[in-house]
Coordinates of C-alpha atoms in Angstrom, one line a residue:
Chain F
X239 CA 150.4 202.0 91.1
X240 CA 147.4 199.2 92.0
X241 CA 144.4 199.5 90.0
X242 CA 140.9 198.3 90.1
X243 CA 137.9 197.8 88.0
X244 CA 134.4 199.6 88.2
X245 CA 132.0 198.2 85.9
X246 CA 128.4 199.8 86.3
X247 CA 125.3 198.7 84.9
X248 CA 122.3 196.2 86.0
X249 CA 122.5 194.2 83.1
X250 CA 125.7 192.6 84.5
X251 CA 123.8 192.1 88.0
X252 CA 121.0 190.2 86.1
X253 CA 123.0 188.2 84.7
X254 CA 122.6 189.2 80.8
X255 CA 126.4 189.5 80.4
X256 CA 129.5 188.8 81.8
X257 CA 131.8 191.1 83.1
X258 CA 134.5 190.5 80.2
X259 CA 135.3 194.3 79.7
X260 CA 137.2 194.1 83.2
X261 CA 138.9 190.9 81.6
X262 CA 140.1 192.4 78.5
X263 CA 141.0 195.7 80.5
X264 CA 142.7 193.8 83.6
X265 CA 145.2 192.1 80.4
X266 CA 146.0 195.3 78.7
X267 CA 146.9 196.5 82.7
X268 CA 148.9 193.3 83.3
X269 CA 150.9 193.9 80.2
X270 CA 151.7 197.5 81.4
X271 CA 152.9 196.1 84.9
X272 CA 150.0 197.4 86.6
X273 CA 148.4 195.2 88.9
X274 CA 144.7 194.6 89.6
X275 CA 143.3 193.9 92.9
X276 CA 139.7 194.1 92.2
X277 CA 137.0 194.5 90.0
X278 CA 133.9 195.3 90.8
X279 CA 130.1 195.2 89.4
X280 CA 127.7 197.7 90.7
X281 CA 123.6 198.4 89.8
X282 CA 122.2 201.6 87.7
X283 CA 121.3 202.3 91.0
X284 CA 123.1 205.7 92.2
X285 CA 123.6 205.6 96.1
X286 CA 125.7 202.2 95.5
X287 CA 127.5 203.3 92.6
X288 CA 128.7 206.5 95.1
X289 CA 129.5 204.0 98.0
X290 CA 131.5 201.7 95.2
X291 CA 133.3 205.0 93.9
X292 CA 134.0 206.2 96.9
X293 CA 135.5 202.7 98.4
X294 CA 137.7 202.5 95.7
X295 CA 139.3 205.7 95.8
X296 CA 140.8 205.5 99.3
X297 CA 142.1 201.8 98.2
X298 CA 143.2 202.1 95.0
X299 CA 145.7 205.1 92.8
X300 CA 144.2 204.0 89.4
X301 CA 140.3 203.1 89.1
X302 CA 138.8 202.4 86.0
X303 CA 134.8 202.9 86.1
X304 CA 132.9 200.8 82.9
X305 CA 129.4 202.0 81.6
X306 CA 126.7 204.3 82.9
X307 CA 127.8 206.9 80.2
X308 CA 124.7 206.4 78.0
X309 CA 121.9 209.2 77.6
X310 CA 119.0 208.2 79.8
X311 CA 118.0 208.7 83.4
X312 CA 119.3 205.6 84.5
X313 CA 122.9 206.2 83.6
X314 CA 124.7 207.4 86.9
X315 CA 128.4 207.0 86.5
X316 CA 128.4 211.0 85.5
X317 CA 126.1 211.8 89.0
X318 CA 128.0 209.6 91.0
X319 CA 131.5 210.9 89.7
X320 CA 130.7 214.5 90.8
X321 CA 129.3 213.9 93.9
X322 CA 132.1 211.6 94.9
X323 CA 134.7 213.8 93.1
X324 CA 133.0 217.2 93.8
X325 CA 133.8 218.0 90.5
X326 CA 131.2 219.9 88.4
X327 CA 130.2 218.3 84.7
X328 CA 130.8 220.9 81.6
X329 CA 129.3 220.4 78.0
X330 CA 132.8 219.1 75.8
X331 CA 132.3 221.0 72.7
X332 CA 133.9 218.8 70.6
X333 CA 131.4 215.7 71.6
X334 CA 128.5 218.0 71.9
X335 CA 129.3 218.6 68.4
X336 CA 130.0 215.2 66.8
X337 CA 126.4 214.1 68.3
X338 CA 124.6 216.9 66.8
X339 CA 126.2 215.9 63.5
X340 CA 125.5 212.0 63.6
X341 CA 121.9 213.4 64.0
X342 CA 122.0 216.0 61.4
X343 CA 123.8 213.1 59.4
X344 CA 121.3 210.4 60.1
X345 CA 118.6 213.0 59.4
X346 CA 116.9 212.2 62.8
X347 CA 116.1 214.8 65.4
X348 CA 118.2 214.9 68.7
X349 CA 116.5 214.5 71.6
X350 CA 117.4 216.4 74.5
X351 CA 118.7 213.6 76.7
X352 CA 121.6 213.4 74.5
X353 CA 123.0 216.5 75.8
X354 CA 123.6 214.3 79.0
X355 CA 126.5 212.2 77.0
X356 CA 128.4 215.5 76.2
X357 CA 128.9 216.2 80.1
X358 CA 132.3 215.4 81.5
X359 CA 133.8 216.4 84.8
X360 CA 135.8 219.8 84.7
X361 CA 139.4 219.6 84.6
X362 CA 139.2 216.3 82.5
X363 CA 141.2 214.4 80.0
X364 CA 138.3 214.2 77.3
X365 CA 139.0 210.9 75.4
X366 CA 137.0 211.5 72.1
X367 CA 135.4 208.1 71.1
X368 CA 135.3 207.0 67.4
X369 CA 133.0 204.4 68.0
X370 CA 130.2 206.2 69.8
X371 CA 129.0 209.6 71.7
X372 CA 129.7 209.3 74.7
X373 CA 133.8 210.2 75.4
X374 CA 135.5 209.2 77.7
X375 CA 137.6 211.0 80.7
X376 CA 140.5 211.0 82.7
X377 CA 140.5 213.1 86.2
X378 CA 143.6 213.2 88.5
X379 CA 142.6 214.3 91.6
X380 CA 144.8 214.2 95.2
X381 CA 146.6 211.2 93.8
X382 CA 144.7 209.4 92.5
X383 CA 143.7 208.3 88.7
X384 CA 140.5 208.1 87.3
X385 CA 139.4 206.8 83.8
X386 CA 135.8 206.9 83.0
X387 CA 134.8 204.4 79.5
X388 CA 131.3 203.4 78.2
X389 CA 130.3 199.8 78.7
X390 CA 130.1 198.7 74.9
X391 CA 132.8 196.4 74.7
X392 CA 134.4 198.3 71.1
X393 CA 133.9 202.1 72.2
X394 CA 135.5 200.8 75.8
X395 CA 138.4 198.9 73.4
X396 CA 139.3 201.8 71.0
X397 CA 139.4 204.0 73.9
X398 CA 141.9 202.3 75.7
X399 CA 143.8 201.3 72.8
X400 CA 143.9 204.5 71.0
X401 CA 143.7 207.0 73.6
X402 CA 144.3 205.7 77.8
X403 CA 147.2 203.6 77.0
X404 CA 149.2 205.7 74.9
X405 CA 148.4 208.8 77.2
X406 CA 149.5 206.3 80.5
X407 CA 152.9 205.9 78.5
X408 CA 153.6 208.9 78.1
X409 CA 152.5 210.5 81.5
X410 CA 153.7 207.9 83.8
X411 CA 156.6 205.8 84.3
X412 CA 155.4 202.5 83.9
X413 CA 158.7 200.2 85.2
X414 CA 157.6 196.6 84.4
X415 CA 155.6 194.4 82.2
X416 CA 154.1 191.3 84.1
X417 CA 154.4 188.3 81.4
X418 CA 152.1 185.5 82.4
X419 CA 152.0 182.0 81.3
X420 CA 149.9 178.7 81.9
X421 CA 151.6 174.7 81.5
X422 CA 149.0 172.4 81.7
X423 CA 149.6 168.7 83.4
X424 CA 146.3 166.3 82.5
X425 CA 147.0 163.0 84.6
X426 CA 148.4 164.6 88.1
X427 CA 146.5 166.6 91.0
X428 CA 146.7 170.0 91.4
X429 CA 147.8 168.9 95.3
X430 CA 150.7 165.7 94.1
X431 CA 151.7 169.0 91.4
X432 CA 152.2 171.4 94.5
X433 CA 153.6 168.7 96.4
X434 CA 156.2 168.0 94.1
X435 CA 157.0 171.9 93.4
X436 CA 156.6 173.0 96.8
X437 CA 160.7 174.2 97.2
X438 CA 160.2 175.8 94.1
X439 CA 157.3 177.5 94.7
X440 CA 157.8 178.8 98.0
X441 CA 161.4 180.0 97.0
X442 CA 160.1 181.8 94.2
X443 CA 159.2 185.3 93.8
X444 CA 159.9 186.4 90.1
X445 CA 158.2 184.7 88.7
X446 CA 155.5 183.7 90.8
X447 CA 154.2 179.7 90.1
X448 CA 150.4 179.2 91.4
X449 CA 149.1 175.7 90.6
X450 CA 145.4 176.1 89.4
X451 CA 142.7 173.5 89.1
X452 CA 140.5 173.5 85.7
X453 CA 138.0 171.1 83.9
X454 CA 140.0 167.5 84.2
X455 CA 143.6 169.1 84.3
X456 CA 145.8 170.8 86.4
X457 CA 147.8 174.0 85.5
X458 CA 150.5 176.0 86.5
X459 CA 150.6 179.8 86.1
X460 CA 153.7 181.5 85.7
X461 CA 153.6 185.3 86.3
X462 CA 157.1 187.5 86.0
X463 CA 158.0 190.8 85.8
X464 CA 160.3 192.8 84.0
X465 CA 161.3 195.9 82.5
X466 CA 160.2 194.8 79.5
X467 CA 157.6 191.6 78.5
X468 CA 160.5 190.2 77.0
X469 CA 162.9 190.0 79.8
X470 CA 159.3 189.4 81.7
X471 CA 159.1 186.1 79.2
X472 CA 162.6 185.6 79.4
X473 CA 162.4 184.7 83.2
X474 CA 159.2 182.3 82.5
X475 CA 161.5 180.4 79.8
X476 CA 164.1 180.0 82.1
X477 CA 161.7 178.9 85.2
X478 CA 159.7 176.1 82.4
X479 CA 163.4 174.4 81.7
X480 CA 163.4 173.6 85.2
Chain A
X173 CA 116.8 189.6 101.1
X174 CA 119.5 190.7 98.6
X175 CA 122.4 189.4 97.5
X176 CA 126.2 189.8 96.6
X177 CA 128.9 187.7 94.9
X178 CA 132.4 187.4 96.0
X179 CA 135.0 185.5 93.6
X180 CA 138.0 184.6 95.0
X181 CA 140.9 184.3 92.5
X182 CA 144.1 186.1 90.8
X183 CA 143.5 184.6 87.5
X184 CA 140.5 186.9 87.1
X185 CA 142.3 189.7 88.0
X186 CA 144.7 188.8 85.4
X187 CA 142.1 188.2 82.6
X188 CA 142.9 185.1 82.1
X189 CA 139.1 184.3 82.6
X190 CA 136.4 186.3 82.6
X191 CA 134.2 186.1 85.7
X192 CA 131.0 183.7 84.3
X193 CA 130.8 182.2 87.7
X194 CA 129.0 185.2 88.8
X195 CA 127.0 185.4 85.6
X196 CA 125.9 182.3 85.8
X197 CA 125.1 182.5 89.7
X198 CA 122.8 185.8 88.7
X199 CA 120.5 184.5 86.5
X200 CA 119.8 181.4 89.5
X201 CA 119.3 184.1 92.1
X202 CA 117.2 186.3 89.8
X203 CA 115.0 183.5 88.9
X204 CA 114.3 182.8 92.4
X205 CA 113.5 187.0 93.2
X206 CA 117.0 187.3 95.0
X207 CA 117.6 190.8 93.9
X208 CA 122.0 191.3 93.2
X209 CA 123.6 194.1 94.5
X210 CA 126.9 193.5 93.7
X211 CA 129.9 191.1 92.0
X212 CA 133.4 191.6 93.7
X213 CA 136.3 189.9 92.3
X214 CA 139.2 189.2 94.8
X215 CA 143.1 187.9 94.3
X216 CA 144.4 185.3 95.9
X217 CA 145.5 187.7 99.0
X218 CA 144.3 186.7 102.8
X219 CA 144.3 190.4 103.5
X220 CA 142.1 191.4 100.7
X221 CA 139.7 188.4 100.9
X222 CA 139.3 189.1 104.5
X223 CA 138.2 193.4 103.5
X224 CA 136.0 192.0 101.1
X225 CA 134.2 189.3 103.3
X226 CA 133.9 191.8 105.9
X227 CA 132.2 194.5 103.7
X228 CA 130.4 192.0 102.2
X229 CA 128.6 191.3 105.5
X230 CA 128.0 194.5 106.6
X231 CA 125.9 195.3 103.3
X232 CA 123.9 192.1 102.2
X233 CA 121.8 189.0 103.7
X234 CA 123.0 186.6 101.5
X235 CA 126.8 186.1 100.1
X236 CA 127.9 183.8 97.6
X237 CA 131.6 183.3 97.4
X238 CA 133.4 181.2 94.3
X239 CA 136.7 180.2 94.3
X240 CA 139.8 179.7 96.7
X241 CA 138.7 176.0 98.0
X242 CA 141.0 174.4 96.4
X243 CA 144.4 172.0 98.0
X244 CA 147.1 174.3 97.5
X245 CA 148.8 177.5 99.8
X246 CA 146.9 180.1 97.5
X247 CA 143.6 179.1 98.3
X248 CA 142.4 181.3 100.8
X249 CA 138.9 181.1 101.2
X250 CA 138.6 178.8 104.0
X251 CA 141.2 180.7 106.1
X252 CA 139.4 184.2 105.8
X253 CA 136.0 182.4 106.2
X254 CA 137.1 181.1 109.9
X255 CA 138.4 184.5 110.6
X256 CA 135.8 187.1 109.5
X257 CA 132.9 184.4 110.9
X258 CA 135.1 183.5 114.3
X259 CA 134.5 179.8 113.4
X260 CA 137.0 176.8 113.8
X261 CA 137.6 174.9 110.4
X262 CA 136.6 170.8 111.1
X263 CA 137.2 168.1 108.6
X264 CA 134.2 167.0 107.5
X265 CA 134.4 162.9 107.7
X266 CA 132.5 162.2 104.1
X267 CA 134.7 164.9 102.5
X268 CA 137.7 163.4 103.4
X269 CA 136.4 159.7 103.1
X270 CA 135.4 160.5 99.0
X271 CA 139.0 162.1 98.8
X272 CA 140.9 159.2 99.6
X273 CA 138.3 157.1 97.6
X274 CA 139.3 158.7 94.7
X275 CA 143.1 158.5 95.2
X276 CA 143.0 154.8 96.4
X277 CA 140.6 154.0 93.3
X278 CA 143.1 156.0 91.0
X279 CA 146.2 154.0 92.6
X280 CA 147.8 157.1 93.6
X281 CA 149.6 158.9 96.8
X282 CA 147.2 161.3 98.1
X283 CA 149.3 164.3 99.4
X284 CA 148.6 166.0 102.5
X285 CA 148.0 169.7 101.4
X286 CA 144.6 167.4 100.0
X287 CA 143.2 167.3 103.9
X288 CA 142.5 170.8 103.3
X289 CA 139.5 170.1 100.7
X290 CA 137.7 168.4 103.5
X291 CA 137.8 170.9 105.7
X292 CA 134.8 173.1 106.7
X293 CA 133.3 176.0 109.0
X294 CA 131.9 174.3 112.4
X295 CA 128.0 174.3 112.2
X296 CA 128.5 174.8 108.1
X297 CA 125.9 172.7 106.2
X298 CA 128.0 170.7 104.0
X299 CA 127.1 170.6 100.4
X300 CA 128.3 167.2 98.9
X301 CA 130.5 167.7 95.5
X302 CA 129.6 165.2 92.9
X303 CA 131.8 166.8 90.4
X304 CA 135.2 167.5 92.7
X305 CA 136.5 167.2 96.1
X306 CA 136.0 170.6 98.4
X307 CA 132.4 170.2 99.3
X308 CA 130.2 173.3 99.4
X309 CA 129.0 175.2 102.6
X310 CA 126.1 176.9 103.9
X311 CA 126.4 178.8 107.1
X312 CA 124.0 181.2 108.5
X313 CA 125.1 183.4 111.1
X314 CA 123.9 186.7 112.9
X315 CA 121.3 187.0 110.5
X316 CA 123.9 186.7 107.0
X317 CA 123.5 183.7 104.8
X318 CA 127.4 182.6 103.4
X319 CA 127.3 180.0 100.7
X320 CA 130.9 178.9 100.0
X321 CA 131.4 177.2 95.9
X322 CA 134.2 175.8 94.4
X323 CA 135.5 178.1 91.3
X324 CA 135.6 175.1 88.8
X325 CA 132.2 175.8 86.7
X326 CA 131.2 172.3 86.7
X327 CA 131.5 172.1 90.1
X328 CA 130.2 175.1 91.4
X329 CA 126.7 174.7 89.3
X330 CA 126.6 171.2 89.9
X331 CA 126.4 172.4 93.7
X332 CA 124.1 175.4 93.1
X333 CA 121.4 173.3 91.5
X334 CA 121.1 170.0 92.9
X335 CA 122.1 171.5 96.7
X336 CA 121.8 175.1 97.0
X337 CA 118.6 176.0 95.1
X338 CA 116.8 173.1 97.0
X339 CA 117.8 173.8 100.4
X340 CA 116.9 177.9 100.0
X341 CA 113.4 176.5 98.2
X342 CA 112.6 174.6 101.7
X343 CA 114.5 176.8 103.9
X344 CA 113.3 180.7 103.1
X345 CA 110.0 181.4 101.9
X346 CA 111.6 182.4 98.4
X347 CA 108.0 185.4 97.4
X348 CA 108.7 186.7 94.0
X349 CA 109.9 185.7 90.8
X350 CA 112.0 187.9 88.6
X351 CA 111.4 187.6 85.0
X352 CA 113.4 189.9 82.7
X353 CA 113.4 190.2 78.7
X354 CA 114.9 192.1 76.2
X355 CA 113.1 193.9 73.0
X356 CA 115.8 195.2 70.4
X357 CA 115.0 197.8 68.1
X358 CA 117.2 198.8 65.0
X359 CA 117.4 202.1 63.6
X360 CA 116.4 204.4 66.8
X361 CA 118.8 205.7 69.2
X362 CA 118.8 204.8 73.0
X363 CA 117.8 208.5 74.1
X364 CA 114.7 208.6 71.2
X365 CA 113.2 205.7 72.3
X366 CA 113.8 206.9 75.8
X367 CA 112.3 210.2 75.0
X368 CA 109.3 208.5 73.3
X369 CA 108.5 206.3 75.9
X370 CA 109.3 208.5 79.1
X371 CA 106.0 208.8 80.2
X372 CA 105.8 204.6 80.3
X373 CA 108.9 204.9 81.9
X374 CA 108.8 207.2 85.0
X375 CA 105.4 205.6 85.6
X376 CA 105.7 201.7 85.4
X377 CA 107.1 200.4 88.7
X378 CA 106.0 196.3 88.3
X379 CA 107.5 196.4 84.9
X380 CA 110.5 198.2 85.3
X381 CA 111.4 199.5 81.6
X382 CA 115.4 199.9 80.6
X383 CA 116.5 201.3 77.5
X384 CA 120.1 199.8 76.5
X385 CA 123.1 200.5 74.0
X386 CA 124.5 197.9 72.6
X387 CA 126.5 197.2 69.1
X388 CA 124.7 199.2 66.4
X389 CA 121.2 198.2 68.1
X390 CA 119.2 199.4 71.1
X391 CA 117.0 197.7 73.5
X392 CA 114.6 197.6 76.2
X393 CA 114.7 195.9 79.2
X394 CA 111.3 195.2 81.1
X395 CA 111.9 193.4 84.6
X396 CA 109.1 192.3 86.2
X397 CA 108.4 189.8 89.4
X398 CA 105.2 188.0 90.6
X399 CA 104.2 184.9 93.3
X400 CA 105.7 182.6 90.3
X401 CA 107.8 183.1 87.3
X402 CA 103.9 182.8 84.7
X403 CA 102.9 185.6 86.9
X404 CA 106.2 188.1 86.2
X405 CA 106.1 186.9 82.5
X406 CA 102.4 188.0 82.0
X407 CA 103.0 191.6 83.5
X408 CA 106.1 191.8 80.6
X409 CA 103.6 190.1 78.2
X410 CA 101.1 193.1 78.7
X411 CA 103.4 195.4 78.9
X412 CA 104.5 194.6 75.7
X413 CA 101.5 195.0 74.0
X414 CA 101.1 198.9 74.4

């Protein structure tokens, strides 16, 4: 299973944030053995967001689409996700429900927009979301997995915590952790450190060593796997004695 | 003309970073009125880097890719550049010349793998590093404008400002400005201060308004461009008034 990242929302193309939900998502993927190959950052803009939905389902089994769950017009991950899935959306009770309480709550009067954040594809996993209104969604569909999460970073967090990872243990057979690891060398090129390693780094496969160049040092990053992230550790450990 | 960004590295498909590279690169281009389409991240993967190079020219004039110039096997920017552009690698003379500079003047053994820093795209225009040894590239060809950066922060802005941002000022009349600010409001929900303002919405065009979730506030986002970046920030200052 290969995975990649969706994140949608024109914020991230101005510039006003960085991606760092596909950062945190692309570790909590690593430590289930499930490799990223891309991520990707799309407008509010909903022809591209189709072209970028549909692009990733013919190269990826697992893709995991960010933001553009919110209530106004220019959320389009729900438009986009039906026309690409052809997959009608249905009111979720349950969420319709919990936002006409935090408005009865608040005392404030819903709007109608807010109907929009109750919508999920039919067929769907509905992920309820402690941290917000809008849930989010799982759809399989000819093979392929798709999890739908807002863009603020802690109703994207609990709902991958509390609800996609434990429901990705249970449903799938997730064979390895990858365990990765960084030793930093200050003093020595990231060439002279490849140079030096080349026989081990060619004859390696598990783990992997990739010399990387930062600010004024040179690293090494280790990456294993394993059917567990302690024997995934255990074969970095042995690796670093060498 | 509009733009994309291609990163080219496995440590942000990890997490191990979070892509601020393109961040960073957004904000240049939208202050200059370079409108971003689209971030892609890419592993260290010939294959892959070659898909995304490929899609990337079929959908935007101007691509900016960070990452994979570096001395060592994994760095694969260079060899999916000379195939997706059909253009033979050279070593450029001054690149090479500052490389051996620095090992000489460091009274070390420079390795071979480090010819490969000097190397660039026949016809590129070579962008001198001041803070690193891969130079920069521009190359325009059948229309696309590629701009090849180092991944290393430092480096890569270093290169944007005092090489890139100069050269597209006197190369491409550069028209608009885009000036973009945020106004936070606590205590409304996005969707009420969507449905209060809808009107202003569906009619501004030159402000473009945004309403935005974030943690526990909301906000607006009005985007506006102009001949200069006085001109876009007056149409927001008005704007803000009503």
């Amino acid at each position: 299973m290969n995975a990649e990242i969706v994140a949608v929302g024109t914020e991230l193309l101005l510039g006003q944030i960085a991606n760092t939900n596909a950062q945190w998502i692309s570790k909590r993927l690593a430590s289930l053995g499930i490799p990223v190959y891309r991520h990707t950052v799309i407008g509010d803009n909903l022809e591209r967001v189709v072209d970028a939905f549909t692009a990733a389902q013919y190269r990826s089994d697992l893709i995991i689409v960010t933001g553009g769950l919110g209530p106004t017009e220019d959320d389009m991950t729900r438009d986009a996700a039906r026309s690409v899935l052809g997959q009608d959306l249905v009111e979720d009770a349950e969420s319709m429900e919990k936002i006409q309480q935090f408005y009865t709550n608040n005392q404030k009067v819903m709007t109608e927009n807010n109907r929009k954040q109750s919508l999920v594809l039919t067929g769907a996993k509905v992920l309820q979301n402690d941290e917000g209104m809008a849930p989010g969604q799982i759809v399989e569909k000819e093979g392929k997995v798709w999890v739908f999460l807002p863009g603020v970073p802690s109703e994207m967090k609990m709902l991958v915590q509390e609800r996609v990872i434990p429901y990705f243990r249970e449903t799938y057979t997730l064979k390895s952790e990858i365990a990765s690891e960084m030793m930093r060398f200050i003093g020595i090129g990231e060439s002279a450190l490849e140079d030096e390693l080349s026989d081990l780094i060619s004859q390696q496969t598990n783990p992997t060593i990739a010399p990387l160049a930062g600010e004024g040092e040179v690293a090494l990053r280790l990456t294993a796997t394993g059917e567990s992230d302690h024997e995934a550790r255990t074969k970095i450990g042995s690796l670093k004695e060498i």
